[in-house]
Short mmCIF file of C-alpha atoms in Angstrom, two decimals:
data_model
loop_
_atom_site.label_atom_id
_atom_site.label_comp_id
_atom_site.label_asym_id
_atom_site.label_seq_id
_atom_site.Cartn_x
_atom_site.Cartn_y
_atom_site.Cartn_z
CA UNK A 1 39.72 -121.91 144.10
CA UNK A 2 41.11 -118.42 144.55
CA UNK A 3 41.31 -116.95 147.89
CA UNK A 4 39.62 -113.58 148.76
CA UNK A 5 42.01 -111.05 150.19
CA UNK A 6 41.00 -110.20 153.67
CA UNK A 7 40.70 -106.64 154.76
CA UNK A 8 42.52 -104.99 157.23
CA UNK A 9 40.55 -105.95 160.97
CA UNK A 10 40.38 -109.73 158.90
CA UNK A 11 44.23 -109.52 158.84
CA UNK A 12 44.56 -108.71 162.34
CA UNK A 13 42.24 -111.34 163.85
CA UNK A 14 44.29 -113.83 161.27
CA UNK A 15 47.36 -112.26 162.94
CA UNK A 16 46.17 -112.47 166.77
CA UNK A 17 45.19 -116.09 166.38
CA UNK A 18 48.74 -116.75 164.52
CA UNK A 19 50.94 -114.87 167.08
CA UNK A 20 48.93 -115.86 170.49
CA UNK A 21 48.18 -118.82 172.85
CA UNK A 22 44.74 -116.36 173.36
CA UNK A 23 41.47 -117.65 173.61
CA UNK A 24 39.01 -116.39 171.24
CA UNK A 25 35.92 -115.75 170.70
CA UNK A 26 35.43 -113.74 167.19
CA UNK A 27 32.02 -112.69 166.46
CA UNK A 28 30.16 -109.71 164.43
CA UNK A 29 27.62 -109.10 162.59
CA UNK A 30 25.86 -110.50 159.86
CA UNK A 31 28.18 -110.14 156.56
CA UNK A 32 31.36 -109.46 158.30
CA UNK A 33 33.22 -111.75 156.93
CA UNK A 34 33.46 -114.55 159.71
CA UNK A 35 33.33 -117.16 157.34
CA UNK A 36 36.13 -115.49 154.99
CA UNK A 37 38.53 -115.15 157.71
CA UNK A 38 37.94 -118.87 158.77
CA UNK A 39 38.33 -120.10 155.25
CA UNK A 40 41.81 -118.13 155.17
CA UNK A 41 42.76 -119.27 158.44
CA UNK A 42 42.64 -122.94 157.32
CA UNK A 43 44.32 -122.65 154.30
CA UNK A 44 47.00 -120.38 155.35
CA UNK A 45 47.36 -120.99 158.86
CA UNK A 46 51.42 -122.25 159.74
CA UNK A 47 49.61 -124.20 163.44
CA UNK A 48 48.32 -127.80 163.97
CA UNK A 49 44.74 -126.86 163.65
CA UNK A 50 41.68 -128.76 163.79
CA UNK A 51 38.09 -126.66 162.96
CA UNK A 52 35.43 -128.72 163.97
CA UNK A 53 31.45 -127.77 164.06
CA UNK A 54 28.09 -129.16 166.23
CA UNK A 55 26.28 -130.04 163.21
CA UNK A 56 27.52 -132.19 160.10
CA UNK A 57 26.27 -129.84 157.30
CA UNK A 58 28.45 -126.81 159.21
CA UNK A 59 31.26 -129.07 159.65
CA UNK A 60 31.38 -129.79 155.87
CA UNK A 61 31.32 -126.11 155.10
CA UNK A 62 34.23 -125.29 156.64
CA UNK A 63 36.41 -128.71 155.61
CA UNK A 64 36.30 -129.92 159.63
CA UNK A 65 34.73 -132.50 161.36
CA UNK A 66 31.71 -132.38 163.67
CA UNK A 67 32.55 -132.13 167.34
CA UNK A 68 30.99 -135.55 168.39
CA UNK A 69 33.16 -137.36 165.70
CA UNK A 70 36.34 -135.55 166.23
CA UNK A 71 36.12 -135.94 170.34
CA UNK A 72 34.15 -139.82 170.34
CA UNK A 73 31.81 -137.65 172.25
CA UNK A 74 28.56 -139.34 173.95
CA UNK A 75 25.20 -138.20 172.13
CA UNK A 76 23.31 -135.73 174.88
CA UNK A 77 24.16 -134.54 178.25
CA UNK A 78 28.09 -135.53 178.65
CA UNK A 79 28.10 -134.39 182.40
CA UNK A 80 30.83 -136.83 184.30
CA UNK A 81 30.21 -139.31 182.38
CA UNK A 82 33.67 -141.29 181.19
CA UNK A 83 35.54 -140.57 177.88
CA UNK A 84 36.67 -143.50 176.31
CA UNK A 85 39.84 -142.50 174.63
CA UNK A 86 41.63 -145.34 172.01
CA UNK A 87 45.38 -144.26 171.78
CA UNK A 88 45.07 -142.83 167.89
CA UNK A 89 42.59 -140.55 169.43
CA UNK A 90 45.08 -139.31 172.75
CA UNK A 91 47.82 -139.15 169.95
CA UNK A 92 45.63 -136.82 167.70
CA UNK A 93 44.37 -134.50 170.66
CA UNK A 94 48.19 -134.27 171.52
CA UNK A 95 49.32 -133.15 168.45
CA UNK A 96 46.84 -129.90 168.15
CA UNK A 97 48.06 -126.55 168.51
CA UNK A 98 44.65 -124.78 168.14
CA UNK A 99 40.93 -126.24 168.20
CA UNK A 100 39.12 -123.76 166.22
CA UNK A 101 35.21 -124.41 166.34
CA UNK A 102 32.67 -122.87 164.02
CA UNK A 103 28.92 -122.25 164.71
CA UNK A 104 29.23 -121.69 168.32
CA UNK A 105 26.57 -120.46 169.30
CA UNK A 106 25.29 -123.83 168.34
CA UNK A 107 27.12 -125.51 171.08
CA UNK A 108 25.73 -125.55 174.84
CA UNK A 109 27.99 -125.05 177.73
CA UNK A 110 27.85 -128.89 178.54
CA UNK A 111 29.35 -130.06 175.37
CA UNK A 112 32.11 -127.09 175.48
CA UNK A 113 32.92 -128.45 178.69
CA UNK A 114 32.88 -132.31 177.31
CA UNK A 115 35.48 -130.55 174.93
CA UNK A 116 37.46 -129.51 178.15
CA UNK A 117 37.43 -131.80 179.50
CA UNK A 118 38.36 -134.68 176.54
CA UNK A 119 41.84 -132.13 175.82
CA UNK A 120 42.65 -132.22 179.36
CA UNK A 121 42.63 -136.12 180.12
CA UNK A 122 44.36 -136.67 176.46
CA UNK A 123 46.99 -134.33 177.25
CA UNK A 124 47.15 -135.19 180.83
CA UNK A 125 47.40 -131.79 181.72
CA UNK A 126 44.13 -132.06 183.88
CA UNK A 127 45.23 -128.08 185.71
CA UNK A 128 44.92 -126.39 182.34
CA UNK A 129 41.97 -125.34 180.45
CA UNK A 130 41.98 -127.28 176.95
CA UNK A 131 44.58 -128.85 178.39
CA UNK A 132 46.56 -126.32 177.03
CA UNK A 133 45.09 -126.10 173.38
CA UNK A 134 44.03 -122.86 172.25
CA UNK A 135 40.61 -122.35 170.98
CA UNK A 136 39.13 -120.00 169.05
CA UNK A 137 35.65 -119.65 168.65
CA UNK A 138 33.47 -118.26 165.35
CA UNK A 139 29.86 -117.29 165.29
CA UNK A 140 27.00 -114.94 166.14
CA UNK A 141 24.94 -115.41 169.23
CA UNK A 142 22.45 -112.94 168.24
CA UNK A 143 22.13 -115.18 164.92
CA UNK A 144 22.07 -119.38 165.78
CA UNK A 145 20.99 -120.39 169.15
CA UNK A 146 21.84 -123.87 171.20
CA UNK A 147 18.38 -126.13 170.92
CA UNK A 148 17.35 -127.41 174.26
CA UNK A 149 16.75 -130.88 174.28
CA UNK A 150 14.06 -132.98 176.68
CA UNK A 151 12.83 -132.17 179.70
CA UNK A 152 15.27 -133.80 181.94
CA UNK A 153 17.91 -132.12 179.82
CA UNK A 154 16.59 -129.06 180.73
CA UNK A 155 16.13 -129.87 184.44
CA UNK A 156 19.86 -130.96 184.71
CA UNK A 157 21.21 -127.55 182.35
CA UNK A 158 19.07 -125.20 184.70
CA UNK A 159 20.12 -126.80 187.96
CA UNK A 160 24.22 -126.87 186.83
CA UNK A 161 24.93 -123.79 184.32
CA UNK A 162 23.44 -120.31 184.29
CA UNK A 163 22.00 -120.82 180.32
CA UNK A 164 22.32 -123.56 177.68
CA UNK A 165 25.12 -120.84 176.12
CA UNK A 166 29.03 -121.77 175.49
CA UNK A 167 29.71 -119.14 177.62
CA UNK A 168 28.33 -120.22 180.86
CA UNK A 169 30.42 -123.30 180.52
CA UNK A 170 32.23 -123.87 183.48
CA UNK A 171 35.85 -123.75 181.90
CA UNK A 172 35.62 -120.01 181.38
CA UNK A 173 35.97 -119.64 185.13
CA UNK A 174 38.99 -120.93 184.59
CA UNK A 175 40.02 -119.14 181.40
CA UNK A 176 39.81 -115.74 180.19
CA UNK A 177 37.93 -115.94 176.65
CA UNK A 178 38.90 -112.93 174.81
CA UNK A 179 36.47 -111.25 172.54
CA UNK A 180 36.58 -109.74 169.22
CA UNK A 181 34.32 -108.11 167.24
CA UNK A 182 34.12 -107.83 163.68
CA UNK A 183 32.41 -104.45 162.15
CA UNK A 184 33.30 -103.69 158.70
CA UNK A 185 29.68 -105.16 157.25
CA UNK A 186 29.94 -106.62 153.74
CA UNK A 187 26.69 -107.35 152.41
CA UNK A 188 25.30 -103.86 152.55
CA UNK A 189 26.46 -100.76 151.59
CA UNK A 190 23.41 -98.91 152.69
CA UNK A 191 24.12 -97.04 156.36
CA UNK A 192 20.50 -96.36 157.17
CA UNK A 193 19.58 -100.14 156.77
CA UNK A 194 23.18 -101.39 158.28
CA UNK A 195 21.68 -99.29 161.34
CA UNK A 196 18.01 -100.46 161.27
CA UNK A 197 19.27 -104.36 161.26
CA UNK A 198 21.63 -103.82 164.01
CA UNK A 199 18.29 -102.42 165.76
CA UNK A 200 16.93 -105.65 164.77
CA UNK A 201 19.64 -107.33 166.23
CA UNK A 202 19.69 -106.46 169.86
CA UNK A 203 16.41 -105.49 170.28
CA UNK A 204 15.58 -102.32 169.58
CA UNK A 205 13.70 -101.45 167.28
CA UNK A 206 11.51 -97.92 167.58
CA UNK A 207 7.79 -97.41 166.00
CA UNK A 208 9.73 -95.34 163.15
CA UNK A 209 12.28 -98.40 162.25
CA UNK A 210 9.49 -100.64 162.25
CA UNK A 211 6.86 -98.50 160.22
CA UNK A 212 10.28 -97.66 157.58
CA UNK A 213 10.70 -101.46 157.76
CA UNK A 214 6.99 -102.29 156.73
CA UNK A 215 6.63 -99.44 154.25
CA UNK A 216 9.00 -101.16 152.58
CA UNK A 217 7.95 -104.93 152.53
CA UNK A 218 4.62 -104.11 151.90
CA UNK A 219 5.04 -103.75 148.25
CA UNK A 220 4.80 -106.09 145.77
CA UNK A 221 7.40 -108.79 144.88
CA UNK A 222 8.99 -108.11 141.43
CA UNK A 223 7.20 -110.88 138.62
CA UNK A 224 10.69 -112.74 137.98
CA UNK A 225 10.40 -114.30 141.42
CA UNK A 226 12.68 -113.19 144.50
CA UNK A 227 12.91 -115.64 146.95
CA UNK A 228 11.19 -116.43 150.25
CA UNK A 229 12.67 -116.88 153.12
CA UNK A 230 10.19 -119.11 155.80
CA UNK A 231 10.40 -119.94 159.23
CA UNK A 232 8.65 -123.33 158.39
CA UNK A 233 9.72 -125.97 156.26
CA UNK A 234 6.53 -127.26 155.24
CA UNK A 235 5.94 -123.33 153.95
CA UNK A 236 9.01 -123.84 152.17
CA UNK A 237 8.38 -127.26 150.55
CA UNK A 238 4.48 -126.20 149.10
CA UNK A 239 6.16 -123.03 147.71
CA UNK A 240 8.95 -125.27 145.88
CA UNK A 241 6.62 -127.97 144.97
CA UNK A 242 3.85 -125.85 143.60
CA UNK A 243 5.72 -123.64 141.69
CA UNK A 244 7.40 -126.68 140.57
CA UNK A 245 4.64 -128.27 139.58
CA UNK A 246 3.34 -125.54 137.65
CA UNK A 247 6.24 -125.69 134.97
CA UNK A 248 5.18 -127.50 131.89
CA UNK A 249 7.96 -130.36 130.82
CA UNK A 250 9.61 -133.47 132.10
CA UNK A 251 10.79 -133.76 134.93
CA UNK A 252 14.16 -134.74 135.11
CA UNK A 253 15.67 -136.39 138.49
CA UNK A 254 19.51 -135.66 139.23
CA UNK A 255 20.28 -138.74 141.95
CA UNK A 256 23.25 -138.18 144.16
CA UNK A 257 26.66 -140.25 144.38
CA UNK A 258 27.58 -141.54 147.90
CA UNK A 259 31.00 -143.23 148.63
CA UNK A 260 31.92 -143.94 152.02
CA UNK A 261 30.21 -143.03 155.31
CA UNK A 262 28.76 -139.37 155.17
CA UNK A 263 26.88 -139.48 158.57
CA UNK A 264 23.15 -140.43 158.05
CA UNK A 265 21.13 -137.51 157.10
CA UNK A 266 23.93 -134.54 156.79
CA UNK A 267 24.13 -134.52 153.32
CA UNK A 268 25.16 -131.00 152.09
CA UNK A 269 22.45 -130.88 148.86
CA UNK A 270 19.78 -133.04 147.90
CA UNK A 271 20.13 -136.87 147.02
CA UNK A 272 17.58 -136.96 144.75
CA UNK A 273 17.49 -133.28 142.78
CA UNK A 274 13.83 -132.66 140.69
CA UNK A 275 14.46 -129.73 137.81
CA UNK A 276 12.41 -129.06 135.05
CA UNK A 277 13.18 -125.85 132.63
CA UNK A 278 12.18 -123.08 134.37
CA UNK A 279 13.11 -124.04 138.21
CA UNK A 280 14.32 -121.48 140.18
CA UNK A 281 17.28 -122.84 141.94
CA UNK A 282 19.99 -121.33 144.65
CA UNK A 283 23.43 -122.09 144.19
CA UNK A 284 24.98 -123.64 147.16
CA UNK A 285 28.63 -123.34 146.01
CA UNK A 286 31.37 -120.59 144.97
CA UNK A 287 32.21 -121.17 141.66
CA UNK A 288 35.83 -121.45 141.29
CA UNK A 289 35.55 -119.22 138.20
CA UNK A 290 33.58 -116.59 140.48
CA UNK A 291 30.29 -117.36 137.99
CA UNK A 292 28.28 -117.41 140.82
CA UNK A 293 28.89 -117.36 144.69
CA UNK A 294 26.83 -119.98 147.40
CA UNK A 295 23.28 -118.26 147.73
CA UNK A 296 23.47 -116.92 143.62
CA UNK A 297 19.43 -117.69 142.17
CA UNK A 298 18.92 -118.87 138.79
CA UNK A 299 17.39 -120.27 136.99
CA UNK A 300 17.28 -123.60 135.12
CA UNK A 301 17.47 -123.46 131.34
CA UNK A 302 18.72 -126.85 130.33
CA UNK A 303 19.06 -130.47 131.77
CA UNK A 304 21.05 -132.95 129.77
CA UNK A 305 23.75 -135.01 131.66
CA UNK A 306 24.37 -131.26 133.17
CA UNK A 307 22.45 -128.48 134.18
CA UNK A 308 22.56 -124.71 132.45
CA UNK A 309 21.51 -122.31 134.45
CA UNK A 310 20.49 -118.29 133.82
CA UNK A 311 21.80 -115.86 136.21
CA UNK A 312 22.11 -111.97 135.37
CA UNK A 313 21.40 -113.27 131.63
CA UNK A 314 23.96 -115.39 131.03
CA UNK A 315 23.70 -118.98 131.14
CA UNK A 316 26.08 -121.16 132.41
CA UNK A 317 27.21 -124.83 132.43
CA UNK A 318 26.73 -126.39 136.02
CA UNK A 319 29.02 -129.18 136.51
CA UNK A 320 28.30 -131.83 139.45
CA UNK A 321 30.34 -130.78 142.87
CA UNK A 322 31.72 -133.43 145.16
CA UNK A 323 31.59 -132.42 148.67
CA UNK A 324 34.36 -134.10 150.90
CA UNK A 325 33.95 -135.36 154.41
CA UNK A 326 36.95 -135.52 156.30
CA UNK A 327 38.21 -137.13 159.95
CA UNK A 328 41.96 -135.83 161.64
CA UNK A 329 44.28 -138.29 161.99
CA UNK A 330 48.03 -138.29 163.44
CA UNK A 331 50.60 -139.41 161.26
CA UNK A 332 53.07 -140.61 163.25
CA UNK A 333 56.04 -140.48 160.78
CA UNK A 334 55.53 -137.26 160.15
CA UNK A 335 54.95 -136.74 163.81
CA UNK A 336 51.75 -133.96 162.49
CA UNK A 337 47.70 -134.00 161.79
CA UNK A 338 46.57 -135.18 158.46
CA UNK A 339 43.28 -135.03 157.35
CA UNK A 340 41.68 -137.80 155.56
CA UNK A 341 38.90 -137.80 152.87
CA UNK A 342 36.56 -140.19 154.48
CA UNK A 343 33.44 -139.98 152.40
CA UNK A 344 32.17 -138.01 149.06
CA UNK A 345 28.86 -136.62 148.04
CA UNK A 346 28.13 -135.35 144.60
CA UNK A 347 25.84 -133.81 142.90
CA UNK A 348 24.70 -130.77 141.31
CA UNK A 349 25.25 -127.89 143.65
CA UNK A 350 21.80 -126.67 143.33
CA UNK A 351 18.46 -126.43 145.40
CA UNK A 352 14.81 -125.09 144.38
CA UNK A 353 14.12 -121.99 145.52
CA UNK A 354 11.29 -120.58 144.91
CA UNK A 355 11.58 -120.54 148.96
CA UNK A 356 14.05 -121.85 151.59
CA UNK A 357 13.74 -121.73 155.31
CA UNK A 358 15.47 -118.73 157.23
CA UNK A 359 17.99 -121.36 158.95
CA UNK A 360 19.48 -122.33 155.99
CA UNK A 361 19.48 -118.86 154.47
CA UNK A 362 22.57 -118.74 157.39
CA UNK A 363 25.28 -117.03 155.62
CA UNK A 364 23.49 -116.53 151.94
CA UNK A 365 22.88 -113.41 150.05
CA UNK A 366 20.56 -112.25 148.50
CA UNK A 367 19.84 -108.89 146.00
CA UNK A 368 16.14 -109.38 146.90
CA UNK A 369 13.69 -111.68 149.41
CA UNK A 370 10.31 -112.07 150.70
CA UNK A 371 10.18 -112.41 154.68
CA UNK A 372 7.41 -115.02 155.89
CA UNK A 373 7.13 -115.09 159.14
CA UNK A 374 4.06 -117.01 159.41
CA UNK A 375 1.97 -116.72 162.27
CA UNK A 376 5.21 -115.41 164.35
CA UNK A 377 8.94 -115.54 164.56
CA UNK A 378 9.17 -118.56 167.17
CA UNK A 379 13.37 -118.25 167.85
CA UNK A 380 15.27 -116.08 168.76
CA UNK A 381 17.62 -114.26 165.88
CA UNK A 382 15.33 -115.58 163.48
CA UNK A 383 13.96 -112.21 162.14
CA UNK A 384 17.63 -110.84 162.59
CA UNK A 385 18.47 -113.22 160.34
CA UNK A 386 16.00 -113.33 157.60
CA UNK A 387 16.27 -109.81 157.27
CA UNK A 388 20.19 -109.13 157.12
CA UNK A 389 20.38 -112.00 154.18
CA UNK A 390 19.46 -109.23 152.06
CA UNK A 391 21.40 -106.18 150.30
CA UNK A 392 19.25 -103.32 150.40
CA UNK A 393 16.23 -102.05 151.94
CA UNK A 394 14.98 -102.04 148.25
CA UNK A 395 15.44 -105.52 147.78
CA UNK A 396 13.21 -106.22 150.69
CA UNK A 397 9.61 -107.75 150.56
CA UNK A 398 6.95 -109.05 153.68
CA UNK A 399 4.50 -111.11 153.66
CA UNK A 400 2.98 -109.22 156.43
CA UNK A 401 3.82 -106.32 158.73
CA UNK A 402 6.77 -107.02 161.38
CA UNK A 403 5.30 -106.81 164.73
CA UNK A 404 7.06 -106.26 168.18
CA UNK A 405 6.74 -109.89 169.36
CA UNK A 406 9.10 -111.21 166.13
CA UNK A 407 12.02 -109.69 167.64
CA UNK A 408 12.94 -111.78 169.91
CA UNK A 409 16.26 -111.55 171.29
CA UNK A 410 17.94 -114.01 173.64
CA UNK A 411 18.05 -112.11 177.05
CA UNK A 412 21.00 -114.69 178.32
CA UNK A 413 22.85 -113.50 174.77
CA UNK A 414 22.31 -109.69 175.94
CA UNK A 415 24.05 -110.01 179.50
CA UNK A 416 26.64 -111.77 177.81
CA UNK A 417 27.44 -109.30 175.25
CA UNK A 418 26.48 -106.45 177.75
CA UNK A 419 28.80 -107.08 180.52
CA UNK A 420 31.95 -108.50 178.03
CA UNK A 421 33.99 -105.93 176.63
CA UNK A 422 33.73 -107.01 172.57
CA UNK A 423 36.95 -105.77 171.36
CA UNK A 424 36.81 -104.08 167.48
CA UNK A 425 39.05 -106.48 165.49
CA UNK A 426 39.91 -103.58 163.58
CA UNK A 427 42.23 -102.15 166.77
CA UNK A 428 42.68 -105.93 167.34
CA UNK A 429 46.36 -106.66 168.43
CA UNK A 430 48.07 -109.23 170.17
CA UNK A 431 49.35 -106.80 173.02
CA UNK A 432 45.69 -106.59 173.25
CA UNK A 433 43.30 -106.76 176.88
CA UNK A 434 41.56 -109.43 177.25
CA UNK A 435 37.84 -110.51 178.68
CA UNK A 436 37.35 -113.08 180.89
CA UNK A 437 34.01 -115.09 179.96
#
C-alpha cells in the first residue's frame, strides 16, 4: 500500500519519538493526522516497538495487539493484584524499546498503571517507570472517553485516583509525560468552521456559533442520501434496515471467513454482509490503488462473487479484504520481536450506511452528514465528534437544533489540558521542554 508523506510537524513528532527515551503523549485535533503519523511510525520506525490498543477493533487498525492480550492482563480493576508472567512473556517485555499505545483516552489510569507495573517486574527494574520502556501515547481526550464500569469499580477509582483518565495514573508522579500537540487540521480547509469545531471542542460555544451552526443543519438533506451519524445503535440499525428493505431485488448475503482465534466479538466488518443493488455502503478500508479511502460512501451496483460499487460515478470492483490479527513474540535467534499472524478475517470491506453510530464514525470522513442526536448527546466528545467527521459547513445537516446541554465536555479532560503545557509538534524538537503529567 503506498505510504502518505507526512508533513512537516508529522516529521518532527516521527523524529522526537526516533531520537528520544521521552515520554509522549501526542494528541490534536480531529483530522490531524494522528493516525498517519502512527501508521508511518510502524512501518518505518528503526526501534523494537510494540503498538498495542484497549479495544480489539482499534488494535486491528493499527496492526497491534490489544493491551489485555499483549500484557496477560486481568479483565477489570488490576489494583495489586499479581501478574502472572510465563518466561516467553518476561522475554518479550525485555526486548521492547518503545510501547506505543493507541486510543488512549480509552484507557483508565488503573490499567496504565497495570501496564507499569507488568514492564517493571519483567524487566526487574522495579525503580523505573515502564521499567525503562518508553511510551508514547496517541489519541484525543476531548474525542473517546474511558467507560466506567460497576459500581464498586467506581467506588474503588474515586477513592484511589483523581479521574478514571490515563493521566491521573499514578506512574506520572513518577514520570514526566511530555505533550505534543498536533495543529495542522486535514479534513477541512474551511477556517471559520476549523474555528467553530474547536469551539465545539472545549466548550465554548457562543449563541452566534450555535445559531451559524443550526442555520446550517436545518436544511434539507440532498435526495442521493448523505449519511447519518446517531448516537444510538438501534437509530442506526432501523435506518439501515428500512432503507434496506425498501430496495426491490434479492438479497444477496456475503458470509465472512474466520481462521484462527480473532477474539469473540471484535471482528473488524460484518460476518454476515446483506447487499442488494442499491445499498448505500461505507468503505472501511484504503484502497491500495487510492479508489477509495476508509469512510468513502457508495453505493452498490452489482453482487456476483464480488461487489461493484459507485462512488463519484465510477464503479469499481470490490475485492474481499482479509484483516490480520497479530500477537508479539521474541525470537530468540534473532534475539528481536516478531509479530505473528494469529488469526484472519475476510470479507468485503463494506458496511450499510444509510446511518452509522457517531463512535464508529471515529476517524471517518465524510463530504456530507446528518447529525442525530436524539433526545440528547449523552457522552462527552460525542457532538465534537459527529460534527468534525465532516468537510465543510456545507456538507452539514441536523436532525434538530444543537442545544447547550449536547456539548458536553469532560471537566477532568479540561484541567488536564489546562494546566499541561501542549507543546505544537510543529516547533516539536528533541531539545524540547517537557511536561510532567
Amino acid at each position: 500500500m503506498t505510504q502518505p508523506t507526512l508533513s512537516d510537524e508529522q516529521q518532527r513528532v516521527f523524529d522526537l519519538i526516533e531520537n528520544t527515551r521521552e515520554h509522549l503523549f501526542v494528541t490534536g485535533r480531529a483530522g490531524t493526522g494522528k493516525s498517519t503519523l502512527l501508521n508511518h511510525l510502524s512501518w518505518h520506525t528503526g526501534k523494537q516497538i510494540v503498538i498495542c490498543a484497549p479495544t480489539g477493533v482499534a488494535a486491528l487498525n493499527v496492526g497491534g495487539q490489544t493491551i489485555h492480550s499483549l500484557f496477560r492482563l486481568p479483565i477489570g480493576v488490576i489494583a495489586d493484584s499479581d501478574l502472572d508472567q510465563t518466561p516467553e512473556l518476561r522475554k518479550l517485555l525485555n526486548t521492547i524499546d518503545t510501547l506505543v499505545i493507541d486510543e488512549i483516552s480509552m484507557v483508565n489510569a488503573d490499567l496504565l498503571d497495570g501496564i507499569d507495573r507488568s514492564l517493571r517486574q519483567a524487566r526487574q527494574r522495579r525503580s523505573e517507570p515502564f521499567g525503562g520502556v518508553q511510551v508514547v501515547l496517541f489519541g484525543d481526550p476531548f474525542q473517546l472517553a474511558p467507560v466506567p464500569g460497576d459500581p464498586e469499580e467506581r467506588a474503588y477509582f474515586a477513592d484511589r485516583y483523581r479521574s478514571l483518565w490515563f493521566f491521573d495514573a499514578l506512574v506520572w508522579q513518577e514520570a514526566p509525560l511530555r505533550i505534543v500537540e498536533l495543529g495542522r487540521i486535514h479534513r477541512q480547509s474551511d477556517e471559520r468552521f476549523k474555528w467553530m469545531l474547536n469551539a465545539v471542542r472545549f466548550g465554548m460555544v457562543t449563541k452566534e456559533i450555535a445559531d451559524v451552526l443550526n442555520e446550517a443543519g436545518a436544511r434539507t438533506p440532498p435526495t442521493d442520501g448523505s449519511i447519518t451519524l446517531a448516537t444510538r445503535n438501534d437509530t442506526v440499525n432501523r435506518i439501515n434496515q428500512t432503507a434496506l428493505a425498501r430496495l426491490k431485488g434479492p438479497l444477496k448475503t456475503a458470509t465472512a471467513e474466520i481462521s484462527g482465534d480473532f477474539g469473540g466479538r471484535t471482528y473488524p466488518a460484518d460476518q454476515n454482509l446483506e447487499l442488494k443493488i442499491g445499498a448505500h455502503v461505507m468503505f472501511l478500508r484504503n484502497d491500495a490503488e487510492q479508489r477509495w479511502v476508509n469512510g468513502t460512501i457508495g453505493i452498490v451496483t452489482k453482487v456476483a462473487g464480488t461487489v461493484w460499487v459507485e462512488v463519484d460515478g465510477e464503479v469499481h470492483e470490490v475485492e474481499p479484504a482479509t484483516w490480520e490479527r497479530y500477537r508479539y513474540s521474541y525470537s530468540a535467534a534473532t534475539k528481536k520481536l516478531t509479530r505473528e499472524i494469529v488469526a484472519e478475517f475476510a470479507q468485503f470491506p463494506l458496511r450499510l450506511a444509510w446511518a452509522v453510530t457517531i463512535h464508529k464514525s471515529q476517524g471517518k470522513t465524510y463530504d456530507s452528514a446528518v447529525v442525530d442526536l436524539g433526545q440528547r448527546a449523552f457522552a462527552p466528545g460525542q457532538t465534537y465528534v459527529a460534527l468534525s467527521r465532516i468537510t465543510s459547513l456545507e456538507g452539514l445537516y441536523l436532525t434538530r437544533p444543537l442545544r447547550p446541554s449536547d456539548i458536553i465536555v469532560d471537566k477532568d479532560v479540561l484541567r488536564f489540558m489546562s494546566e499541561r503545557r501542549a507543546e505544537p509538534a510543529a516547533v516539536a524538537t528533541p531539545e524540547g521542554g517537557s511536561a510532567t503529567a
